mmCIF file of C-alpha atoms in Angstrom:
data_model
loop_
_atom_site.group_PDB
_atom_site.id
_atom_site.type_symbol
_atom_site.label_atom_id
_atom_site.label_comp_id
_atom_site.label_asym_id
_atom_site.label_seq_id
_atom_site.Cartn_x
_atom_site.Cartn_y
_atom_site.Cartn_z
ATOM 1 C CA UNK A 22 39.993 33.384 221.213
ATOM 2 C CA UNK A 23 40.440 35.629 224.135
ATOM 3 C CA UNK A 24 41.812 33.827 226.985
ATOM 4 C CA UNK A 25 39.233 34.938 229.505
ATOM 5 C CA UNK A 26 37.092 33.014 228.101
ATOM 6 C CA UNK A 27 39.271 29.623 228.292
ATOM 7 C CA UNK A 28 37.566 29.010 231.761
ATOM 8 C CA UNK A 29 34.122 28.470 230.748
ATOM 9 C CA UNK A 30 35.026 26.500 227.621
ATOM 10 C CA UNK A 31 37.050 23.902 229.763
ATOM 11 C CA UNK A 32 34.216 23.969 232.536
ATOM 12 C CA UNK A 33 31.829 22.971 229.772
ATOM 13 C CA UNK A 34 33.688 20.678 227.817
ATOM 14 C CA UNK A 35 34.718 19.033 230.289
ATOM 15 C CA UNK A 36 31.615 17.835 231.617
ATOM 16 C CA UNK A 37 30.778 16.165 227.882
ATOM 17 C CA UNK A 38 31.537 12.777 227.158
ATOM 18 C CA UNK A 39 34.076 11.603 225.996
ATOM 19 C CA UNK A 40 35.724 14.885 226.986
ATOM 20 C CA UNK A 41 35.233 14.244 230.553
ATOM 21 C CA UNK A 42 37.682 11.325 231.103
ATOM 22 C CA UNK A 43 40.778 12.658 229.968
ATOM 23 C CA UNK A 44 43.218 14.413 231.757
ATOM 24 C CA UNK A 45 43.560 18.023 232.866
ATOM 25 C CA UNK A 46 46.259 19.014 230.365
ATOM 26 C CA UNK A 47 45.044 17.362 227.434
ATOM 27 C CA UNK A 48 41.761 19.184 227.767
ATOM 28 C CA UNK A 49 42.877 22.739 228.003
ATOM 29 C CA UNK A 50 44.706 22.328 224.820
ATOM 30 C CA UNK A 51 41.757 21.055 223.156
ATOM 31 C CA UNK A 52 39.954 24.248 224.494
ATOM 32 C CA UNK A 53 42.563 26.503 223.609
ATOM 33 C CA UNK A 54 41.263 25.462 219.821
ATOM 34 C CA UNK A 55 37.587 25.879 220.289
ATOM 35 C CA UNK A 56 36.051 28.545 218.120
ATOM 36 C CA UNK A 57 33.136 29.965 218.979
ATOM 37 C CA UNK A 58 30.335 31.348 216.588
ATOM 38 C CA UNK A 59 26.403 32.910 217.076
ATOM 39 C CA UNK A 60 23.620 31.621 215.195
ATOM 40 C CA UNK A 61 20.400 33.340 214.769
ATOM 41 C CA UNK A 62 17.219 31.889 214.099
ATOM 42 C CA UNK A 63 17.403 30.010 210.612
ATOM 43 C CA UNK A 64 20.996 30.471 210.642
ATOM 44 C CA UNK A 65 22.555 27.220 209.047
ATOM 45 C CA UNK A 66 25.897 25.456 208.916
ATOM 46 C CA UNK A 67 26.100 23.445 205.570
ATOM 47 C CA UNK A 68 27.743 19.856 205.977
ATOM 48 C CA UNK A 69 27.547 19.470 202.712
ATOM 49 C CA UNK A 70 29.688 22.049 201.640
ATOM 50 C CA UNK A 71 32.589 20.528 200.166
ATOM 51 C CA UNK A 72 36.082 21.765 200.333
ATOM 52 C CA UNK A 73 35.201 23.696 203.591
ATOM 53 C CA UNK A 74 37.161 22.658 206.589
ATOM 54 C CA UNK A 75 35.385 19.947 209.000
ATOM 55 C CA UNK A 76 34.547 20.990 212.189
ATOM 56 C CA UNK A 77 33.233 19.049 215.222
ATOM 57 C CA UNK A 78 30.247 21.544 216.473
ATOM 58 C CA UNK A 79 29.284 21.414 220.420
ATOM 59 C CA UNK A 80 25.915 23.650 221.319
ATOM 60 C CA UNK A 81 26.493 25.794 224.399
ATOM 61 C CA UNK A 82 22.701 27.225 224.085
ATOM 62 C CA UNK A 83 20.189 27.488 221.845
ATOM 63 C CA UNK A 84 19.022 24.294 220.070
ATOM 64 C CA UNK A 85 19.339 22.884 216.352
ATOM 65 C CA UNK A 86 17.785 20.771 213.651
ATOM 66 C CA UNK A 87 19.937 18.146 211.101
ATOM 67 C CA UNK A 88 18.314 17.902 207.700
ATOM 68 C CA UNK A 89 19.776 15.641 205.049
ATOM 69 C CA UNK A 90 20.512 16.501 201.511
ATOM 70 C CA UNK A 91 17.076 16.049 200.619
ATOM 71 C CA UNK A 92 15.166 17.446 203.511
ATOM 72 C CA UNK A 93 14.604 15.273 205.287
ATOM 73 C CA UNK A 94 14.802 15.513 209.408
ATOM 74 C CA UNK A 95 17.700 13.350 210.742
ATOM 75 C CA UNK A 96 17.717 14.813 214.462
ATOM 76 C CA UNK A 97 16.776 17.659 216.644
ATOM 77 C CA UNK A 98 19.981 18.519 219.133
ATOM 78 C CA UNK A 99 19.944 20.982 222.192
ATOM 79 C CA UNK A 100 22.838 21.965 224.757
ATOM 80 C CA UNK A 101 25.844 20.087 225.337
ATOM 81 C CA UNK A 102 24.442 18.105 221.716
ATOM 82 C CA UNK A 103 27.554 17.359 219.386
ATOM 83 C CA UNK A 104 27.095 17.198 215.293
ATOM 84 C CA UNK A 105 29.868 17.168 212.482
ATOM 85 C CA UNK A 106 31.729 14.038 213.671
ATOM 86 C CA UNK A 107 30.849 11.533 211.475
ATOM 87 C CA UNK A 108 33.329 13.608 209.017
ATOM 88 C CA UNK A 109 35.935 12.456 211.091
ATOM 89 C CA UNK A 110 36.248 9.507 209.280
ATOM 90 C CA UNK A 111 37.804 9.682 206.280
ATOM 91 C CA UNK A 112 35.729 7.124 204.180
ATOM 92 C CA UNK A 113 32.248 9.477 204.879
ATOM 93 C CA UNK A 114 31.483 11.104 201.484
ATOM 94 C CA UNK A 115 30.644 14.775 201.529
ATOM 95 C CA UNK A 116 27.928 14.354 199.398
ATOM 96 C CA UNK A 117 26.016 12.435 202.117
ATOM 97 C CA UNK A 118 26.359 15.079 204.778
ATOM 98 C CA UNK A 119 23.645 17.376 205.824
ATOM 99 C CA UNK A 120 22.556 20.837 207.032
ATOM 100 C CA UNK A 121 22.484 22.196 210.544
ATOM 101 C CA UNK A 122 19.473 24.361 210.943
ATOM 102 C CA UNK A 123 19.314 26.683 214.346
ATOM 103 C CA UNK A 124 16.164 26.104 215.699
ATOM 104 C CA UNK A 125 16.531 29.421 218.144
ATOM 105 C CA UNK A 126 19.473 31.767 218.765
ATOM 106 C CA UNK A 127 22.223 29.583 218.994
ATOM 107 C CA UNK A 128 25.961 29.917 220.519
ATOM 108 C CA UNK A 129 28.160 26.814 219.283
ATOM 109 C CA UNK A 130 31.493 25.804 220.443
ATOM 110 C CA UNK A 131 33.453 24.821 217.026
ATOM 111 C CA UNK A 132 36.574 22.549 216.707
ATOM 112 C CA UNK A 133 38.804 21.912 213.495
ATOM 113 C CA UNK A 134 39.028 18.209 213.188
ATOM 114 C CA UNK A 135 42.658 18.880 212.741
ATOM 115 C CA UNK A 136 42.882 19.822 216.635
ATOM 116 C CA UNK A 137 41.140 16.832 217.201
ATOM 117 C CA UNK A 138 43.218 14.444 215.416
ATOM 118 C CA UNK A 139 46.314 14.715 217.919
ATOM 119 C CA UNK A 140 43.887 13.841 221.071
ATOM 120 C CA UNK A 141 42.943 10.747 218.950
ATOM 121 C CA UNK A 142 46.045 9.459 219.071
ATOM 122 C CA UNK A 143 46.803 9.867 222.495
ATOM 123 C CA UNK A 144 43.221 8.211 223.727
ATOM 124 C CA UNK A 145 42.182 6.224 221.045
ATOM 125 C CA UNK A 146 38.717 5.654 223.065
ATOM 126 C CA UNK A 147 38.080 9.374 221.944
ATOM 127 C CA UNK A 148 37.976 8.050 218.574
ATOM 128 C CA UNK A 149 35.589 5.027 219.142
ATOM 129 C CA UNK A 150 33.490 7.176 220.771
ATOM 130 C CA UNK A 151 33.228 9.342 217.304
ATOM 131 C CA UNK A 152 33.086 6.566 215.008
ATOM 132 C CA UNK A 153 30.956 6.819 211.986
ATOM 133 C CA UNK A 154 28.981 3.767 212.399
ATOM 134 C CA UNK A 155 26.327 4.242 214.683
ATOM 135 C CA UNK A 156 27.005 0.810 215.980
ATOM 136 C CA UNK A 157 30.358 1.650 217.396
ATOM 137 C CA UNK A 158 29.285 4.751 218.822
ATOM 138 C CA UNK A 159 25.964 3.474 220.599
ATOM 139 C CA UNK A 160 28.898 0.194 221.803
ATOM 140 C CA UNK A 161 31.211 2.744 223.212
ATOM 141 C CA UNK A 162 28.377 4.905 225.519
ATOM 142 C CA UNK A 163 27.719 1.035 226.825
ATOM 143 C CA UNK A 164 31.431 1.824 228.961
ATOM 144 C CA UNK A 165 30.122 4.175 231.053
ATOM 145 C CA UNK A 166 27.259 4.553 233.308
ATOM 146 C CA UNK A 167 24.543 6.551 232.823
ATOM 147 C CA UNK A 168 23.487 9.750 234.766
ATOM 148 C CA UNK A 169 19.949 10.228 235.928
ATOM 149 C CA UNK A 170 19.955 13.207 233.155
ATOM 150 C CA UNK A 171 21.033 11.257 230.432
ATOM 151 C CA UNK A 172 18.332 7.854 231.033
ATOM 152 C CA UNK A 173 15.885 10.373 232.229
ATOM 153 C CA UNK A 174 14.148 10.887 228.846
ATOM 154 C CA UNK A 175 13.523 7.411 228.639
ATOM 155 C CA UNK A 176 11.498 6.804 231.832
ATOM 156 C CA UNK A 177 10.119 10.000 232.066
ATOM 157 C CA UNK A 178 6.385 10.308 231.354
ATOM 158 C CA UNK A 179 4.598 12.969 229.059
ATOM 159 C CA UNK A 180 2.997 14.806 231.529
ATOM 160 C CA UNK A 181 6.397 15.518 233.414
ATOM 161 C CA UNK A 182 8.039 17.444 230.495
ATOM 162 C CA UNK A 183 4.422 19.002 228.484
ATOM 163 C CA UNK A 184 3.686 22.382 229.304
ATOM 164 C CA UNK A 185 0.435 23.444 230.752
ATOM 165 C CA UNK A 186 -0.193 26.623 228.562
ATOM 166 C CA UNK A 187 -2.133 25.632 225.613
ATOM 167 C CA UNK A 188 -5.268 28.163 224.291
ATOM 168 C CA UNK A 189 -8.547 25.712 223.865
ATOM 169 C CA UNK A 190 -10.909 27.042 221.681
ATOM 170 C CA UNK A 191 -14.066 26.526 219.691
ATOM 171 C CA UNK A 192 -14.764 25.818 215.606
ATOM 172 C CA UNK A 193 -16.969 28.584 215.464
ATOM 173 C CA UNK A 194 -14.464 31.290 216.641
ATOM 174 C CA UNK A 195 -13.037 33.505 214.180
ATOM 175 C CA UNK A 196 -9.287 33.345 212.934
ATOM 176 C CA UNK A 197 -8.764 36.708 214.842
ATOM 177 C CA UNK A 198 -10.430 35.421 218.032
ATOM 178 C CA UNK A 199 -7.889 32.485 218.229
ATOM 179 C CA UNK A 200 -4.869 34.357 217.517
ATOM 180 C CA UNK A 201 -6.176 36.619 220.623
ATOM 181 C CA UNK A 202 -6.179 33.108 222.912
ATOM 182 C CA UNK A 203 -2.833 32.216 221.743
ATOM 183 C CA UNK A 204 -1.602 35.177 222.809
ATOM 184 C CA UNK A 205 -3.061 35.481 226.044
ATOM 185 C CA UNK A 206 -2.292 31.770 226.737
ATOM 186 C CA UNK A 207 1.707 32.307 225.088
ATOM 187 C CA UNK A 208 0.448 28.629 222.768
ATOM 188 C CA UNK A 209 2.336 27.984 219.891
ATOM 189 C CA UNK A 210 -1.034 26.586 218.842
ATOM 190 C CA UNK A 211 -4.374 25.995 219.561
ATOM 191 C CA UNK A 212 -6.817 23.059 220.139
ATOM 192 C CA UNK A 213 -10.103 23.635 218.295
ATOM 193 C CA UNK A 214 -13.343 21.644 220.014
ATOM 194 C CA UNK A 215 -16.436 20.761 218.252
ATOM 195 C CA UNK A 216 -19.225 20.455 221.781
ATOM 196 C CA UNK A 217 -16.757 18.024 223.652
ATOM 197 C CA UNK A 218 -14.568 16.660 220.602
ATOM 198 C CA UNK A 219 -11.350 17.776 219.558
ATOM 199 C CA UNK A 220 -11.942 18.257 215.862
ATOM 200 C CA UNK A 221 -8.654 20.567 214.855
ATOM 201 C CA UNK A 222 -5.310 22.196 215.816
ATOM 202 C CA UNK A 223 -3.855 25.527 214.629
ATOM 203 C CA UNK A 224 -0.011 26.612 215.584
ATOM 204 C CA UNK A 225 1.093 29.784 214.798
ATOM 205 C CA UNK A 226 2.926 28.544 211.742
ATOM 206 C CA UNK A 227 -0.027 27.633 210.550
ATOM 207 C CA UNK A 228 -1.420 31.085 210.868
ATOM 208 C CA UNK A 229 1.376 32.313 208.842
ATOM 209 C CA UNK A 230 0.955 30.179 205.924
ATOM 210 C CA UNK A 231 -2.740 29.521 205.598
ATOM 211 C CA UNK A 232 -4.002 32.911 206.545
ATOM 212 C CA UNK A 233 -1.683 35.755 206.292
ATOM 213 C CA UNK A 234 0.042 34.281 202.788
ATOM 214 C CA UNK A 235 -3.611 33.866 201.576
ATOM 215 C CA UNK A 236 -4.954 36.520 202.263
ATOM 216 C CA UNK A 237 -7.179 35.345 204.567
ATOM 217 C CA UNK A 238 -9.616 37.401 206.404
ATOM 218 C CA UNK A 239 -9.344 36.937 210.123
ATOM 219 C CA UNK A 240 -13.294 37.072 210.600
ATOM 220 C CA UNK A 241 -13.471 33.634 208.767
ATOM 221 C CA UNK A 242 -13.811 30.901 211.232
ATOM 222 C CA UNK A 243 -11.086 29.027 212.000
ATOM 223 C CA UNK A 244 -12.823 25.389 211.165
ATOM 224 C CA UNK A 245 -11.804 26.652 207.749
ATOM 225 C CA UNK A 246 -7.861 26.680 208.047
ATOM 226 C CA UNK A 247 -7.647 24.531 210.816
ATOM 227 C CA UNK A 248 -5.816 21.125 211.020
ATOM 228 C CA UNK A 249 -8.461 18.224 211.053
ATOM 229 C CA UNK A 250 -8.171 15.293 213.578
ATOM 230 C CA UNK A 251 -4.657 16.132 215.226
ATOM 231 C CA UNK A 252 -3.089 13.277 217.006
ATOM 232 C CA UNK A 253 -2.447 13.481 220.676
ATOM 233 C CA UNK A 254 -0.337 11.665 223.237
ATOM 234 C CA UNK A 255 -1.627 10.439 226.904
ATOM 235 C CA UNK A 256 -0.308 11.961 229.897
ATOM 236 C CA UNK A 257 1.445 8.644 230.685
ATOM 237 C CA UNK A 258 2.956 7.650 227.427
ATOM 238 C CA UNK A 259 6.454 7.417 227.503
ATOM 239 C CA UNK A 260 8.568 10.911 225.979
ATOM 240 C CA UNK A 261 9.929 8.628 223.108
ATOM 241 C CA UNK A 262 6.608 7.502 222.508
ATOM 242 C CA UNK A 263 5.619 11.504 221.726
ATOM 243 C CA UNK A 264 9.240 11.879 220.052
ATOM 244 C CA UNK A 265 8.820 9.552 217.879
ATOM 245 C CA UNK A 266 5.210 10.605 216.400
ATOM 246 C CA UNK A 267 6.537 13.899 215.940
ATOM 247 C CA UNK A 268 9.577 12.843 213.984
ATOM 248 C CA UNK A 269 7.182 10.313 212.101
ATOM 249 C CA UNK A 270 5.032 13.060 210.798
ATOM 250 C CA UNK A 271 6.843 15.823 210.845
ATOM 251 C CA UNK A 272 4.583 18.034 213.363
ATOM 252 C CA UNK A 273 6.062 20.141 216.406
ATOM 253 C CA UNK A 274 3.213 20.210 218.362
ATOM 254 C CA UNK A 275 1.687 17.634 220.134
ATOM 255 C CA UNK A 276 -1.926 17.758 222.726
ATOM 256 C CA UNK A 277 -1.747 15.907 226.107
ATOM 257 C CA UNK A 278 -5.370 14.531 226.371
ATOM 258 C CA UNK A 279 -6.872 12.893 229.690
ATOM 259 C CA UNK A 280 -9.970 11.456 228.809
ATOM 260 C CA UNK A 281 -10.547 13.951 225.974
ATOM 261 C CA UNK A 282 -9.482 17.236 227.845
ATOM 262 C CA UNK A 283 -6.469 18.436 226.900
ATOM 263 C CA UNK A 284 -4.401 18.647 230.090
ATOM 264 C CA UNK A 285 -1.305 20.101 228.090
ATOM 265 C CA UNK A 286 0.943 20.867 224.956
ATOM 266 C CA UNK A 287 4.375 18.705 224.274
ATOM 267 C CA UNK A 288 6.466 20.503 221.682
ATOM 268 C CA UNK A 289 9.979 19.887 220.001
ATOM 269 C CA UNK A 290 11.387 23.064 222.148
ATOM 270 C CA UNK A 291 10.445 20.534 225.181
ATOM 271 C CA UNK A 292 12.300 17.192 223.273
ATOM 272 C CA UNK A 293 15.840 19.638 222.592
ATOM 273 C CA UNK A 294 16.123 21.151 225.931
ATOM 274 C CA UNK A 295 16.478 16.867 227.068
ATOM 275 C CA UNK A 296 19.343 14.127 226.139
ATOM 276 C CA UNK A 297 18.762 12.954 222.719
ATOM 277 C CA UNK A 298 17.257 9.499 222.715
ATOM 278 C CA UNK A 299 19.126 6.739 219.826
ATOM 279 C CA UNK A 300 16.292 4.806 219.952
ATOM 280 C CA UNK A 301 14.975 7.482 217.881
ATOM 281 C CA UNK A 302 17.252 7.588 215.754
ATOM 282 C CA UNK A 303 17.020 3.891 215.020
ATOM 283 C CA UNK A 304 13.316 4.097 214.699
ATOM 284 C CA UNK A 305 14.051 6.479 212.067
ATOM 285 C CA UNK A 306 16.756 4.836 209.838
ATOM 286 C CA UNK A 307 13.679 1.464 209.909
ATOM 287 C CA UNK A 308 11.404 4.034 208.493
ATOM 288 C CA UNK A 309 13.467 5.049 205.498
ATOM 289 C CA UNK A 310 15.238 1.251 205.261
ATOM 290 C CA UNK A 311 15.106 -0.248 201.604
ATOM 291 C CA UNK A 312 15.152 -3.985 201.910
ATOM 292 C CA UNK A 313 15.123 -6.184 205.075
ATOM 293 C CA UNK A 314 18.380 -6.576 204.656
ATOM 294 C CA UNK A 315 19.257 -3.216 205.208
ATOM 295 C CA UNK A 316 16.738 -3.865 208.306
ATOM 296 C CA UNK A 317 18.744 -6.610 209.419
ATOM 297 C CA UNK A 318 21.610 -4.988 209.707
ATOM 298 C CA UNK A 319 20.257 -2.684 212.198
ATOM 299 C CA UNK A 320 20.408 -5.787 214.935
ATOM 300 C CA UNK A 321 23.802 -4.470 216.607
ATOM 301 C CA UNK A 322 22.358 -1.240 216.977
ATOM 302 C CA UNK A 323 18.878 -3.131 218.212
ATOM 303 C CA UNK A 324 20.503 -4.988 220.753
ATOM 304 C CA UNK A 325 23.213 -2.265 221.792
ATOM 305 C CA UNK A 326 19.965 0.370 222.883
ATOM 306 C CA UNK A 327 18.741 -2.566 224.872
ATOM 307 C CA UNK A 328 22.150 -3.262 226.244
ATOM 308 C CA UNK A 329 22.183 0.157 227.343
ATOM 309 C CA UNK A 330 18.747 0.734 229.240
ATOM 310 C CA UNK A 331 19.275 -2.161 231.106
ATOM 311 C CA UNK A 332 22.939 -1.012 231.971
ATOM 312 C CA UNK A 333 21.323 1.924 233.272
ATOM 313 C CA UNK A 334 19.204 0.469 235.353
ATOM 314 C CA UNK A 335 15.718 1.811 233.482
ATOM 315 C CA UNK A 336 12.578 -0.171 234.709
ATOM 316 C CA UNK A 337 11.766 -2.956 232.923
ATOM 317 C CA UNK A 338 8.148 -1.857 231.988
ATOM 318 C CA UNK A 339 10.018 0.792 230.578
ATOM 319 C CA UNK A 340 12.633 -1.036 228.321
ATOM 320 C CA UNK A 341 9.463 -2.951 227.080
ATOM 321 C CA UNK A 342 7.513 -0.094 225.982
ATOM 322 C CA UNK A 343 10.978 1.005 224.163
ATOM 323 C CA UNK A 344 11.948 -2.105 222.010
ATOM 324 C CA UNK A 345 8.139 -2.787 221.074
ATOM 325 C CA UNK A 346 8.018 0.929 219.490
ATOM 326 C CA UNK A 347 11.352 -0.682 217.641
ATOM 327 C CA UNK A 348 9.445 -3.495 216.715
ATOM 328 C CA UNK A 349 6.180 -1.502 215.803
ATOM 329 C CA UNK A 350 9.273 0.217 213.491
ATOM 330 C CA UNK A 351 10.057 -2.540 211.600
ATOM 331 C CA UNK A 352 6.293 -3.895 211.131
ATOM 332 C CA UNK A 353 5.084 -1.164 209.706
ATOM 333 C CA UNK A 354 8.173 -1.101 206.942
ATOM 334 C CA UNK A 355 8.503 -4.835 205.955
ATOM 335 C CA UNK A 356 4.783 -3.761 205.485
ATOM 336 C CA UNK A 357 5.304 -1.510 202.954
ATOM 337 C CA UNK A 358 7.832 -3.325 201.695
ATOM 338 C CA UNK A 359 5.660 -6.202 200.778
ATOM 339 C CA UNK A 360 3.095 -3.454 199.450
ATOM 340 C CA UNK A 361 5.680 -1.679 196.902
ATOM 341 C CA UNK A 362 6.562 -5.394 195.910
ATOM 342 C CA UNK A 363 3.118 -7.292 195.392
ATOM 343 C CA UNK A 364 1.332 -4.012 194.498
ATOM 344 C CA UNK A 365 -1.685 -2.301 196.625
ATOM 345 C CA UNK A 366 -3.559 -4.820 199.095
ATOM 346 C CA UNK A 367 -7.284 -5.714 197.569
ATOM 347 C CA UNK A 368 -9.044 -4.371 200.807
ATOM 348 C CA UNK A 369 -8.513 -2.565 203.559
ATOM 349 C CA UNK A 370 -6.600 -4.591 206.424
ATOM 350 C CA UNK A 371 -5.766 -3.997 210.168
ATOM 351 C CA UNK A 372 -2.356 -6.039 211.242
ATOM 352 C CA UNK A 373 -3.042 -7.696 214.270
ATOM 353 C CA UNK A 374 -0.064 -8.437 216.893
ATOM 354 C CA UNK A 375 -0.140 -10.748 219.856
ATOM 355 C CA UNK A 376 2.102 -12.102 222.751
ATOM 356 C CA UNK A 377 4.870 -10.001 223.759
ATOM 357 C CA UNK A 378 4.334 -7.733 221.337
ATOM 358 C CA UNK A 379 1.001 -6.916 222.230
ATOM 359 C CA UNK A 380 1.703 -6.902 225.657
ATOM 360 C CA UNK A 381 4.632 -4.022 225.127
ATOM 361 C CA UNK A 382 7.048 -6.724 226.741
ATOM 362 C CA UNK A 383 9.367 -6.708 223.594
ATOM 363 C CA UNK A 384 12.718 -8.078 224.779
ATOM 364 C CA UNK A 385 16.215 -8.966 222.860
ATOM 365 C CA UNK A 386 15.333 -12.450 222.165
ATOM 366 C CA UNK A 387 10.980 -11.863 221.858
ATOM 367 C CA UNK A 388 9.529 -14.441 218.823
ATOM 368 C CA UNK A 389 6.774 -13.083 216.984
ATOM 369 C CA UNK A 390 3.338 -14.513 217.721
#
């Protein structure tokens, strides 16, 4: 690496945790071993791949997407985002590793985990910081305090992060006609009304694979290729509220509706550019949990995330709103977990919460009414 560019390396670095508490010294060698590499779009770096050297990958720009081995979306990182350190640990099998998709062009700081073995030594708290478990990890962040950047995705309404350029358009406008408002309006996507309903959504993806694969002709209307009965977010629901959705059904695009206008677009590009939220993360490991026992041991990691809102100092309303979407989490999957073991329900049901739950006042030590 050419030494001119040690400068910006250690500026950047340093200003990551855990990076930024140790000394002077001790950081400029660790810089003096970064590597860096460019990503284009759909580059990927394979986890998986065994016998290749670990790495522990820092994004300088651009953004990225972890998939697991079987395609599944374990998390969506942006700048100063850090993946490849569970490997650090000796006991992680290869074979449960994953693939690093760039999301956009994407510059990433790389460093052997053999550089980083050295610092371990010498600041063991480096180490905790990179443990495996999630638990550890999530206990270590509680030793700091939080910046306004890092809690801000938590308390930050919808509306303060969507964008305001979305194309609205009508069901009986062609395909062509649609593609037009996109591009005037620069919208991933479009939202397709009905009178004064929203009855669709089309992103540009969407375009791609239902019309141009096909065949399509663009003077069809676009009712025909359209998306039927998108889900939205309100302007005032919480950014992890809209995160989570997104991760839950694998969309990217998500209408801001006010009364049934749409007032704006939320997309992942909008969710990457922001800290990365664990509570996510959590929410997603009690989607894909096998028993409720794997569910109960996922209490550390409950109580840790609530530890750490309230250690940095997020409103109360706020930490609420958070643990009841954990609890709505684990609801919904001992659901289905009583459904794959007593076989399909006889009717139709609704599941019908009340007390704290209801009231999104979820706290550590909530009963369930």
């Amino acid at each position: 690496m050419p030494q001119s560019l040690l400068p910006n390396i250690l500026q950047f670095i340093g200003q990551i945790d855990p990076f930024d508490k140790i000394p002077k010294q001790a950081l400029r060698e660790l810089a003096s071993n970064v590597q860096i590499t460019y990503l284009g779009k759909g580059d990927v770096v394979d986890l998986c791949e065994s016998g290749k050297e670990k790495s522990l990958y820092i994004i300088r720009t651009g953004s990225m997407e972890q998939r697991k081995s079987d395609g599944v979306l374990r998390a969506r990182l942006g700048s100063e985002d850090l993946f490849g350190f569970t490997f650090l640990d000796s006991e992680v099998n290869d074979e449960k590793g994953y693939r690093a998709i760039a999301i956009e062009n994407t510059l990433l700081y790389v460093i052997p985990h053999s550089a980083l073995q050295a610092l371990f030594k010498a600041f063991p708290s480096c180490a905790e910081h990179f443990a495996s478990q999630a638990q550890v990890r999530l206990k270590s962040a509680l030793d700091v305090v939080w910046s306004n950047k890092e809690k801000g995705l938590f308390i930050r309404k919808v509306e303060e992060v969507a964008s305001g350029q979305v194309a609205i358009v009508k069901s009986e406008q062609t395909i062509q006609s649609v593609a037009v408002e996109m591009l005037h309006q620069r919208s991933p996507c479009a939202v397709i009304y009905e009178g004064e309903t929203i009855v669709g959504l089309i992103t540009d993806r969407d375009m791609t694979k239902r019309v141009i694969a096909h065949g399509v002709s663009t003077d069809n209307l676009i009712s025909e290729v359209m998306t039927h009965s998108p889900l939205t977010v309100k302007p005032d629901d919480l950014v992890l509220h809209a995160a989570s959705i997104m991760m839950q059904f694998n969309i990217r695009n998500l209408p801001v509706v006010k009364e049934n206008k749409v007032v704006g677009l939320l997309t992942t590009s909008h969710l990457v550019q922001n800290h990365r939220v664990q509570a996510i993360f959590l929410i997603e490991k009690i989607k894909y949990a096998g028993s409720v026992k794997t569910m109960s041991s996922f209490t550390s990691e409950r109580q840790a995330i609530f530890e750490a809102l309230v250690e940095g100092k997020v409103a109360p309303e706020t930490v609420g709103k958070v643990m009841t979407m954990i609890m709505d989490a684990y609801t919904r999957r001992l659901i289905q977990i009583a459904i794959d073991k007593l076989g399909p329900p006889p009717c139709d049901f609704s599941w019908i919460v009340a007390g704290s739950h209801a009231r999104n006042e979820v706290h550590m030590l909530s009963d369930q009414d």
